[in-house]
Amino acid sequence: MSMLRRLPALLASLKLTLALLLVAAVVLLWGRVVEQDLTRLLVLPFGGLALNLLAAIHKHERLRRQRGLLVFHVGLAALALVAALGRLMSLQGHVEIAEGTLFDASAVVANVAPFHAWTLDRAEFVQGPFIIRYDPGMQRRETDSTVLLPDGQGGWHEKVVGDDRPLVIGAYRLYTTPNKGFAPVLTWTGADGQSVTGSVHLPSYPMNYENQGNEWPLPDGSRNLVVWLEMPTQVFDENGPWSFRPPTDAKLALVDGDHRVVLAPGEEAEIGGGRVRYDRLAGWMGYTIFYDPTLPWLAALAAVAVLGLAWHVLTKLRGLTEGPAWEGGSHD
């Protein structure tokens, strides 16, 4: 019974506030250490903070009497509660898209919260050309990635996005990343005469400039070929400025067991029981995908909390500058 009587005081204690903030900080830091998205675990400390702040408002009459302080604490409690809800509805993921390719939601690798309403499959855009600029010393600068969006009239309009200029589709936000590379575009014609065109994403460039190869499962499912990009010269410059671009003189080696052919863009050869044409060398861009519909509410509640704190501080300062009222008789 004594524990039940002490419960309101425990819920309203400053020690609990600090403990919950510490738990949230540990979750964020540990997520960075293990390189995993652990933000869903923030539901517990954020929900606890909301309960803690509401209990403090109920327990301390001074918080209810001073309006600025009351607005500040209510704003913080609502902020913590909405942040907890956001973690339950969020999505964080990534995807690679080759130039000239329509976005495919099934290719997205994502950490999806339990109450997330998946609508990413409604997103429609085509990856266009992109340019990434580098300063000497391999210092990456801005990324300009062109995407094509439906214009509502049967056509497409261009939009340029980047690391800090997301592609916004509904509540989903797609940001470019340093992860990008080359994607040979190949056309496979099987024994039945049917042709299929697709691309093979090679490892990220220039990070893996010495390992520009990958396996390519043939469209008929019969086997995997190994593809290797052969570039006469690398397109990056460690000591000077340069821009990421697919080279025009790169050839592609196709390996099927002991059988190996090398193709220039536009050439084709018989391999793997069919014919393969090396159409061109494109690039692929990596995007991170972020979804949290509570972001506008978080911004508004943060503004309310700041205004409440400012109101409280200004009220205190006004009381200090005005000083106590003078009560005394007049002097003749």
PDB file of C-alpha atoms in Angstrom, residues 21-216:
ATOM      1  CA  LEU A  21      16.724  10.645 -20.985  1.00  0.00           C
ATOM      2  CA  LEU A  22      19.765   8.487 -20.241  1.00  0.00           C
ATOM      3  CA  VAL A  23      18.012   5.394 -21.620  1.00  0.00           C
ATOM      4  CA  ALA A  24      17.113   7.262 -24.818  1.00  0.00           C
ATOM      5  CA  ALA A  25      20.718   8.436 -25.228  1.00  0.00           C
ATOM      6  CA  VAL A  26      22.060   4.897 -24.678  1.00  0.00           C
ATOM      7  CA  VAL A  27      19.675   3.491 -27.310  1.00  0.00           C
ATOM      8  CA  LEU A  28      20.787   6.086 -29.869  1.00  0.00           C
ATOM      9  CA  LEU A  29      24.492   5.598 -29.154  1.00  0.00           C
ATOM     10  CA  TRP A  30      24.270   1.812 -29.139  1.00  0.00           C
ATOM     11  CA  GLY A  31      22.465   1.899 -32.470  1.00  0.00           C
ATOM     12  CA  ARG A  32      25.426   3.767 -33.946  1.00  0.00           C
ATOM     13  CA  VAL A  33      27.914   1.312 -32.429  1.00  0.00           C
ATOM     14  CA  VAL A  34      26.189  -1.799 -33.810  1.00  0.00           C
ATOM     15  CA  GLU A  35      25.119   0.046 -36.995  1.00  0.00           C
ATOM     16  CA  GLN A  36      21.482  -0.924 -36.565  1.00  0.00           C
ATOM     17  CA  ASP A  37      18.283   1.076 -36.431  1.00  0.00           C
ATOM     18  CA  LEU A  38      17.166   0.822 -32.799  1.00  0.00           C
ATOM     19  CA  THR A  39      14.967   3.916 -32.794  1.00  0.00           C
ATOM     20  CA  ARG A  40      11.873   1.748 -32.355  1.00  0.00           C
ATOM     21  CA  LEU A  41      13.115   1.062 -28.825  1.00  0.00           C
ATOM     22  CA  LEU A  42      12.710   4.781 -28.081  1.00  0.00           C
ATOM     23  CA  VAL A  43       8.970   4.186 -27.705  1.00  0.00           C
ATOM     24  CA  LEU A  44       9.464   3.168 -24.060  1.00  0.00           C
ATOM     25  CA  PRO A  45      11.590   6.126 -22.843  1.00  0.00           C
ATOM     26  CA  PHE A  46       9.547   8.639 -24.875  1.00  0.00           C
ATOM     27  CA  GLY A  47       6.270   7.254 -23.555  1.00  0.00           C
ATOM     28  CA  GLY A  48       7.730   7.251 -20.044  1.00  0.00           C
ATOM     29  CA  LEU A  49       8.787  10.887 -20.403  1.00  0.00           C
ATOM     30  CA  ALA A  50       5.260  11.880 -21.418  1.00  0.00           C
ATOM     31  CA  LEU A  51       3.841  10.120 -18.338  1.00  0.00           C
ATOM     32  CA  ASN A  52       6.576  11.622 -16.141  1.00  0.00           C
ATOM     33  CA  LEU A  53       5.842  15.190 -17.267  1.00  0.00           C
ATOM     34  CA  LEU A  54       2.076  14.805 -16.894  1.00  0.00           C
ATOM     35  CA  ALA A  55       2.575  13.383 -13.392  1.00  0.00           C
ATOM     36  CA  ALA A  56       4.795  16.361 -12.516  1.00  0.00           C
ATOM     37  CA  ILE A  57       2.080  18.781 -13.689  1.00  0.00           C
ATOM     38  CA  HIS A  58      -0.482  16.955 -11.553  1.00  0.00           C
ATOM     39  CA  LYS A  59       1.754  16.866  -8.471  1.00  0.00           C
ATOM     40  CA  HIS A  60       3.232  20.364  -8.450  1.00  0.00           C
ATOM     41  CA  GLU A  61       0.716  23.175  -8.092  1.00  0.00           C
ATOM     42  CA  ARG A  62       3.416  25.703  -9.005  1.00  0.00           C
ATOM     43  CA  LEU A  63       3.571  24.265 -12.534  1.00  0.00           C
ATOM     44  CA  ARG A  64      -0.178  24.682 -12.956  1.00  0.00           C
ATOM     45  CA  ARG A  65      -0.205  28.188 -11.467  1.00  0.00           C
ATOM     46  CA  GLN A  66       2.527  29.632 -13.686  1.00  0.00           C
ATOM     47  CA  ARG A  67       1.014  29.564 -17.156  1.00  0.00           C
ATOM     48  CA  GLY A  68       4.236  29.806 -19.137  1.00  0.00           C
ATOM     49  CA  LEU A  69       5.742  26.908 -17.209  1.00  0.00           C
ATOM     50  CA  LEU A  70       2.511  24.940 -17.649  1.00  0.00           C
ATOM     51  CA  VAL A  71       2.552  25.453 -21.433  1.00  0.00           C
ATOM     52  CA  PHE A  72       6.223  24.399 -21.509  1.00  0.00           C
ATOM     53  CA  HIS A  73       5.616  21.134 -19.632  1.00  0.00           C
ATOM     54  CA  VAL A  74       2.431  20.273 -21.542  1.00  0.00           C
ATOM     55  CA  GLY A  75       4.283  20.941 -24.798  1.00  0.00           C
ATOM     56  CA  LEU A  76       7.152  18.667 -23.744  1.00  0.00           C
ATOM     57  CA  ALA A  77       4.755  15.919 -22.658  1.00  0.00           C
ATOM     58  CA  ALA A  78       2.896  16.082 -25.964  1.00  0.00           C
ATOM     59  CA  LEU A  79       6.226  16.165 -27.821  1.00  0.00           C
ATOM     60  CA  ALA A  80       7.403  12.977 -26.093  1.00  0.00           C
ATOM     61  CA  LEU A  81       4.072  11.231 -26.686  1.00  0.00           C
ATOM     62  CA  VAL A  82       3.951  12.127 -30.396  1.00  0.00           C
ATOM     63  CA  ALA A  83       7.609  11.096 -30.784  1.00  0.00           C
ATOM     64  CA  ALA A  84       6.732   7.693 -29.312  1.00  0.00           C
ATOM     65  CA  LEU A  85       3.818   7.351 -31.742  1.00  0.00           C
ATOM     66  CA  GLY A  86       6.124   8.328 -34.592  1.00  0.00           C
ATOM     67  CA  ARG A  87       8.492   5.467 -33.742  1.00  0.00           C
ATOM     68  CA  LEU A  88       5.543   3.051 -33.981  1.00  0.00           C
ATOM     69  CA  MET A  89       4.587   4.351 -37.452  1.00  0.00           C
ATOM     70  CA  SER A  90       8.016   4.995 -38.963  1.00  0.00           C
ATOM     71  CA  LEU A  91       9.978   3.423 -41.795  1.00  0.00           C
ATOM     72  CA  GLN A  92      13.691   3.623 -42.506  1.00  0.00           C
ATOM     73  CA  GLY A  93      15.138   1.898 -45.520  1.00  0.00           C
ATOM     74  CA  HIS A  94      17.347   2.092 -48.568  1.00  0.00           C
ATOM     75  CA  VAL A  95      17.185   1.254 -52.249  1.00  0.00           C
ATOM     76  CA  GLU A  96      19.393   1.315 -55.354  1.00  0.00           C
ATOM     77  CA  ILE A  97      17.936   2.581 -58.650  1.00  0.00           C
ATOM     78  CA  ALA A  98      19.669   2.483 -62.041  1.00  0.00           C
ATOM     79  CA  GLU A  99      19.405   5.306 -64.559  1.00  0.00           C
ATOM     80  CA  GLY A 100      16.375   4.947 -66.798  1.00  0.00           C
ATOM     81  CA  THR A 101      14.683   2.560 -64.361  1.00  0.00           C
ATOM     82  CA  LEU A 102      11.234   2.931 -62.822  1.00  0.00           C
ATOM     83  CA  PHE A 103      11.216   2.839 -59.014  1.00  0.00           C
ATOM     84  CA  ASP A 104      10.314  -0.626 -57.716  1.00  0.00           C
ATOM     85  CA  ALA A 105       9.068  -0.693 -54.114  1.00  0.00           C
ATOM     86  CA  SER A 106       9.778  -4.431 -53.876  1.00  0.00           C
ATOM     87  CA  ALA A 107      13.519  -3.658 -54.103  1.00  0.00           C
ATOM     88  CA  VAL A 108      13.413  -1.545 -50.921  1.00  0.00           C
ATOM     89  CA  VAL A 109      15.172  -2.946 -47.859  1.00  0.00           C
ATOM     90  CA  ALA A 110      13.467  -1.367 -44.859  1.00  0.00           C
ATOM     91  CA  ASN A 111      12.981  -1.484 -41.116  1.00  0.00           C
ATOM     92  CA  VAL A 112       9.204  -1.088 -40.833  1.00  0.00           C
ATOM     93  CA  ALA A 113       7.504  -0.144 -37.557  1.00  0.00           C
ATOM     94  CA  PRO A 114       4.531  -2.283 -36.444  1.00  0.00           C
ATOM     95  CA  PHE A 115       1.880   0.375 -37.156  1.00  0.00           C
ATOM     96  CA  HIS A 116       3.326   1.622 -40.445  1.00  0.00           C
ATOM     97  CA  ALA A 117       0.746   1.854 -43.245  1.00  0.00           C
ATOM     98  CA  TRP A 118       2.761   0.755 -46.297  1.00  0.00           C
ATOM     99  CA  THR A 119       1.972   2.954 -49.319  1.00  0.00           C
ATOM    100  CA  LEU A 120       5.436   3.063 -50.869  1.00  0.00           C
ATOM    101  CA  ASP A 121       4.217   0.846 -53.707  1.00  0.00           C
ATOM    102  CA  ARG A 122       2.159   3.820 -54.918  1.00  0.00           C
ATOM    103  CA  ALA A 123       5.301   5.893 -55.507  1.00  0.00           C
ATOM    104  CA  GLU A 124       6.101   6.375 -59.189  1.00  0.00           C
ATOM    105  CA  PHE A 125       9.235   7.962 -60.595  1.00  0.00           C
ATOM    106  CA  VAL A 126      12.072   7.203 -62.990  1.00  0.00           C
ATOM    107  CA  GLN A 127      15.729   7.652 -62.104  1.00  0.00           C
ATOM    108  CA  GLY A 128      17.377  10.059 -64.516  1.00  0.00           C
ATOM    109  CA  PRO A 129      21.029  11.066 -64.860  1.00  0.00           C
ATOM    110  CA  PHE A 130      22.950  12.277 -61.837  1.00  0.00           C
ATOM    111  CA  ILE A 131      26.234  14.019 -61.128  1.00  0.00           C
ATOM    112  CA  ILE A 132      28.366  13.907 -57.985  1.00  0.00           C
ATOM    113  CA  ARG A 133      31.189  16.411 -57.608  1.00  0.00           C
ATOM    114  CA  TYR A 134      34.395  15.790 -55.698  1.00  0.00           C
ATOM    115  CA  ASP A 135      37.080  18.142 -54.429  1.00  0.00           C
ATOM    116  CA  PRO A 136      40.776  17.158 -54.340  1.00  0.00           C
ATOM    117  CA  GLY A 137      41.443  14.476 -51.764  1.00  0.00           C
ATOM    118  CA  MET A 138      38.252  12.562 -52.655  1.00  0.00           C
ATOM    119  CA  GLN A 139      36.079  14.983 -50.677  1.00  0.00           C
ATOM    120  CA  ARG A 140      32.520  14.484 -51.863  1.00  0.00           C
ATOM    121  CA  ARG A 141      30.528  17.636 -52.478  1.00  0.00           C
ATOM    122  CA  GLU A 142      26.933  18.046 -53.601  1.00  0.00           C
ATOM    123  CA  THR A 143      24.880  15.475 -55.474  1.00  0.00           C
ATOM    124  CA  ASP A 144      22.421  16.494 -58.193  1.00  0.00           C
ATOM    125  CA  SER A 145      20.145  13.587 -59.040  1.00  0.00           C
ATOM    126  CA  THR A 146      17.448  14.086 -61.665  1.00  0.00           C
ATOM    127  CA  VAL A 147      14.229  12.126 -61.277  1.00  0.00           C
ATOM    128  CA  LEU A 148      11.207  12.081 -63.566  1.00  0.00           C
ATOM    129  CA  LEU A 149       7.792  12.384 -61.937  1.00  0.00           C
ATOM    130  CA  PRO A 150       4.334  12.000 -63.521  1.00  0.00           C
ATOM    131  CA  ASP A 151       2.901  15.395 -64.486  1.00  0.00           C
ATOM    132  CA  GLY A 152      -0.703  14.209 -64.287  1.00  0.00           C
ATOM    133  CA  GLN A 153      -1.203  14.659 -68.033  1.00  0.00           C
ATOM    134  CA  GLY A 154       0.432  11.502 -69.296  1.00  0.00           C
ATOM    135  CA  GLY A 155       3.929  12.956 -69.329  1.00  0.00           C
ATOM    136  CA  TRP A 156       6.843  13.494 -66.985  1.00  0.00           C
ATOM    137  CA  HIS A 157       8.505  16.485 -65.372  1.00  0.00           C
ATOM    138  CA  GLU A 158      12.029  16.704 -63.990  1.00  0.00           C
ATOM    139  CA  LYS A 159      13.016  17.331 -60.397  1.00  0.00           C
ATOM    140  CA  VAL A 160      16.556  17.572 -59.028  1.00  0.00           C
ATOM    141  CA  VAL A 161      17.119  16.096 -55.559  1.00  0.00           C
ATOM    142  CA  GLY A 162      20.181  15.618 -53.377  1.00  0.00           C
ATOM    143  CA  ASP A 163      21.592  14.848 -49.947  1.00  0.00           C
ATOM    144  CA  ASP A 164      19.691  17.760 -48.377  1.00  0.00           C
ATOM    145  CA  ARG A 165      16.926  18.116 -51.000  1.00  0.00           C
ATOM    146  CA  PRO A 166      14.763  15.033 -50.593  1.00  0.00           C
ATOM    147  CA  LEU A 167      12.319  13.608 -53.055  1.00  0.00           C
ATOM    148  CA  VAL A 168       9.051  13.873 -51.118  1.00  0.00           C
ATOM    149  CA  ILE A 169       6.293  11.427 -52.041  1.00  0.00           C
ATOM    150  CA  GLY A 170       3.457  11.640 -49.542  1.00  0.00           C
ATOM    151  CA  ALA A 171       5.119  11.358 -46.146  1.00  0.00           C
ATOM    152  CA  TYR A 172       8.075   9.419 -47.586  1.00  0.00           C
ATOM    153  CA  ARG A 173      11.347  11.287 -48.011  1.00  0.00           C
ATOM    154  CA  LEU A 174      14.106   9.893 -50.242  1.00  0.00           C
ATOM    155  CA  TYR A 175      17.643  11.271 -49.850  1.00  0.00           C
ATOM    156  CA  THR A 176      20.647  10.592 -52.075  1.00  0.00           C
ATOM    157  CA  THR A 177      23.621   8.917 -50.396  1.00  0.00           C
ATOM    158  CA  PRO A 178      27.355   8.434 -51.060  1.00  0.00           C
ATOM    159  CA  ASN A 179      26.421   4.916 -52.201  1.00  0.00           C
ATOM    160  CA  LYS A 180      26.441   4.805 -55.995  1.00  0.00           C
ATOM    161  CA  GLY A 181      28.075   2.864 -58.796  1.00  0.00           C
ATOM    162  CA  PHE A 182      27.939   1.573 -62.344  1.00  0.00           C
ATOM    163  CA  ALA A 183      25.195  -0.568 -63.860  1.00  0.00           C
ATOM    164  CA  PRO A 184      25.783  -2.318 -67.200  1.00  0.00           C
ATOM    165  CA  VAL A 185      22.511  -2.513 -69.142  1.00  0.00           C
ATOM    166  CA  LEU A 186      22.146  -5.924 -70.802  1.00  0.00           C
ATOM    167  CA  THR A 187      19.600  -7.454 -73.156  1.00  0.00           C
ATOM    168  CA  TRP A 188      19.194 -11.220 -72.975  1.00  0.00           C
ATOM    169  CA  THR A 189      17.572 -13.179 -75.801  1.00  0.00           C
ATOM    170  CA  GLY A 190      16.809 -16.754 -74.857  1.00  0.00           C
ATOM    171  CA  ALA A 191      16.337 -19.847 -76.996  1.00  0.00           C
ATOM    172  CA  ASP A 192      12.632 -19.009 -77.302  1.00  0.00           C
ATOM    173  CA  GLY A 193      13.471 -15.694 -78.977  1.00  0.00           C
ATOM    174  CA  GLN A 194      12.099 -13.605 -76.113  1.00  0.00           C
ATOM    175  CA  SER A 195      14.244 -10.620 -75.108  1.00  0.00           C
ATOM    176  CA  VAL A 196      14.566  -9.150 -71.624  1.00  0.00           C
ATOM    177  CA  THR A 197      16.493  -5.976 -70.769  1.00  0.00           C
ATOM    178  CA  GLY A 198      17.840  -5.254 -67.297  1.00  0.00           C
ATOM    179  CA  SER A 199      20.853  -3.962 -65.425  1.00  0.00           C
ATOM    180  CA  VAL A 200      23.477  -5.407 -63.102  1.00  0.00           C
ATOM    181  CA  HIS A 201      24.487  -3.206 -60.167  1.00  0.00           C
ATOM    182  CA  LEU A 202      28.234  -3.342 -59.637  1.00  0.00           C
ATOM    183  CA  PRO A 203      29.811  -2.604 -56.218  1.00  0.00           C
ATOM    184  CA  SER A 204      29.864   1.001 -55.020  1.00  0.00           C
ATOM    185  CA  TYR A 205      32.371   3.218 -56.820  1.00  0.00           C
ATOM    186  CA  PRO A 206      35.035   4.511 -56.201  1.00  0.00           C
ATOM    187  CA  MET A 207      35.145   2.674 -52.860  1.00  0.00           C
ATOM    188  CA  ASN A 208      35.427  -0.674 -54.664  1.00  0.00           C
ATOM    189  CA  TYR A 209      37.220   0.507 -57.786  1.00  0.00           C
ATOM    190  CA  GLU A 210      39.348  -2.664 -57.884  1.00  0.00           C
ATOM    191  CA  ASN A 211      36.341  -4.968 -57.601  1.00  0.00           C
ATOM    192  CA  GLN A 212      33.888  -3.952 -60.311  1.00  0.00           C
ATOM    193  CA  GLY A 213      32.304  -7.346 -60.805  1.00  0.00           C
ATOM    194  CA  ASN A 214      29.125  -9.151 -59.844  1.00  0.00           C
ATOM    195  CA  GLU A 215      27.021 -12.207 -60.602  1.00  0.00           C
ATOM    196  CA  TRP A 216      24.131 -11.956 -63.047  1.00  0.00           C
TER     197      TRP A 216
END
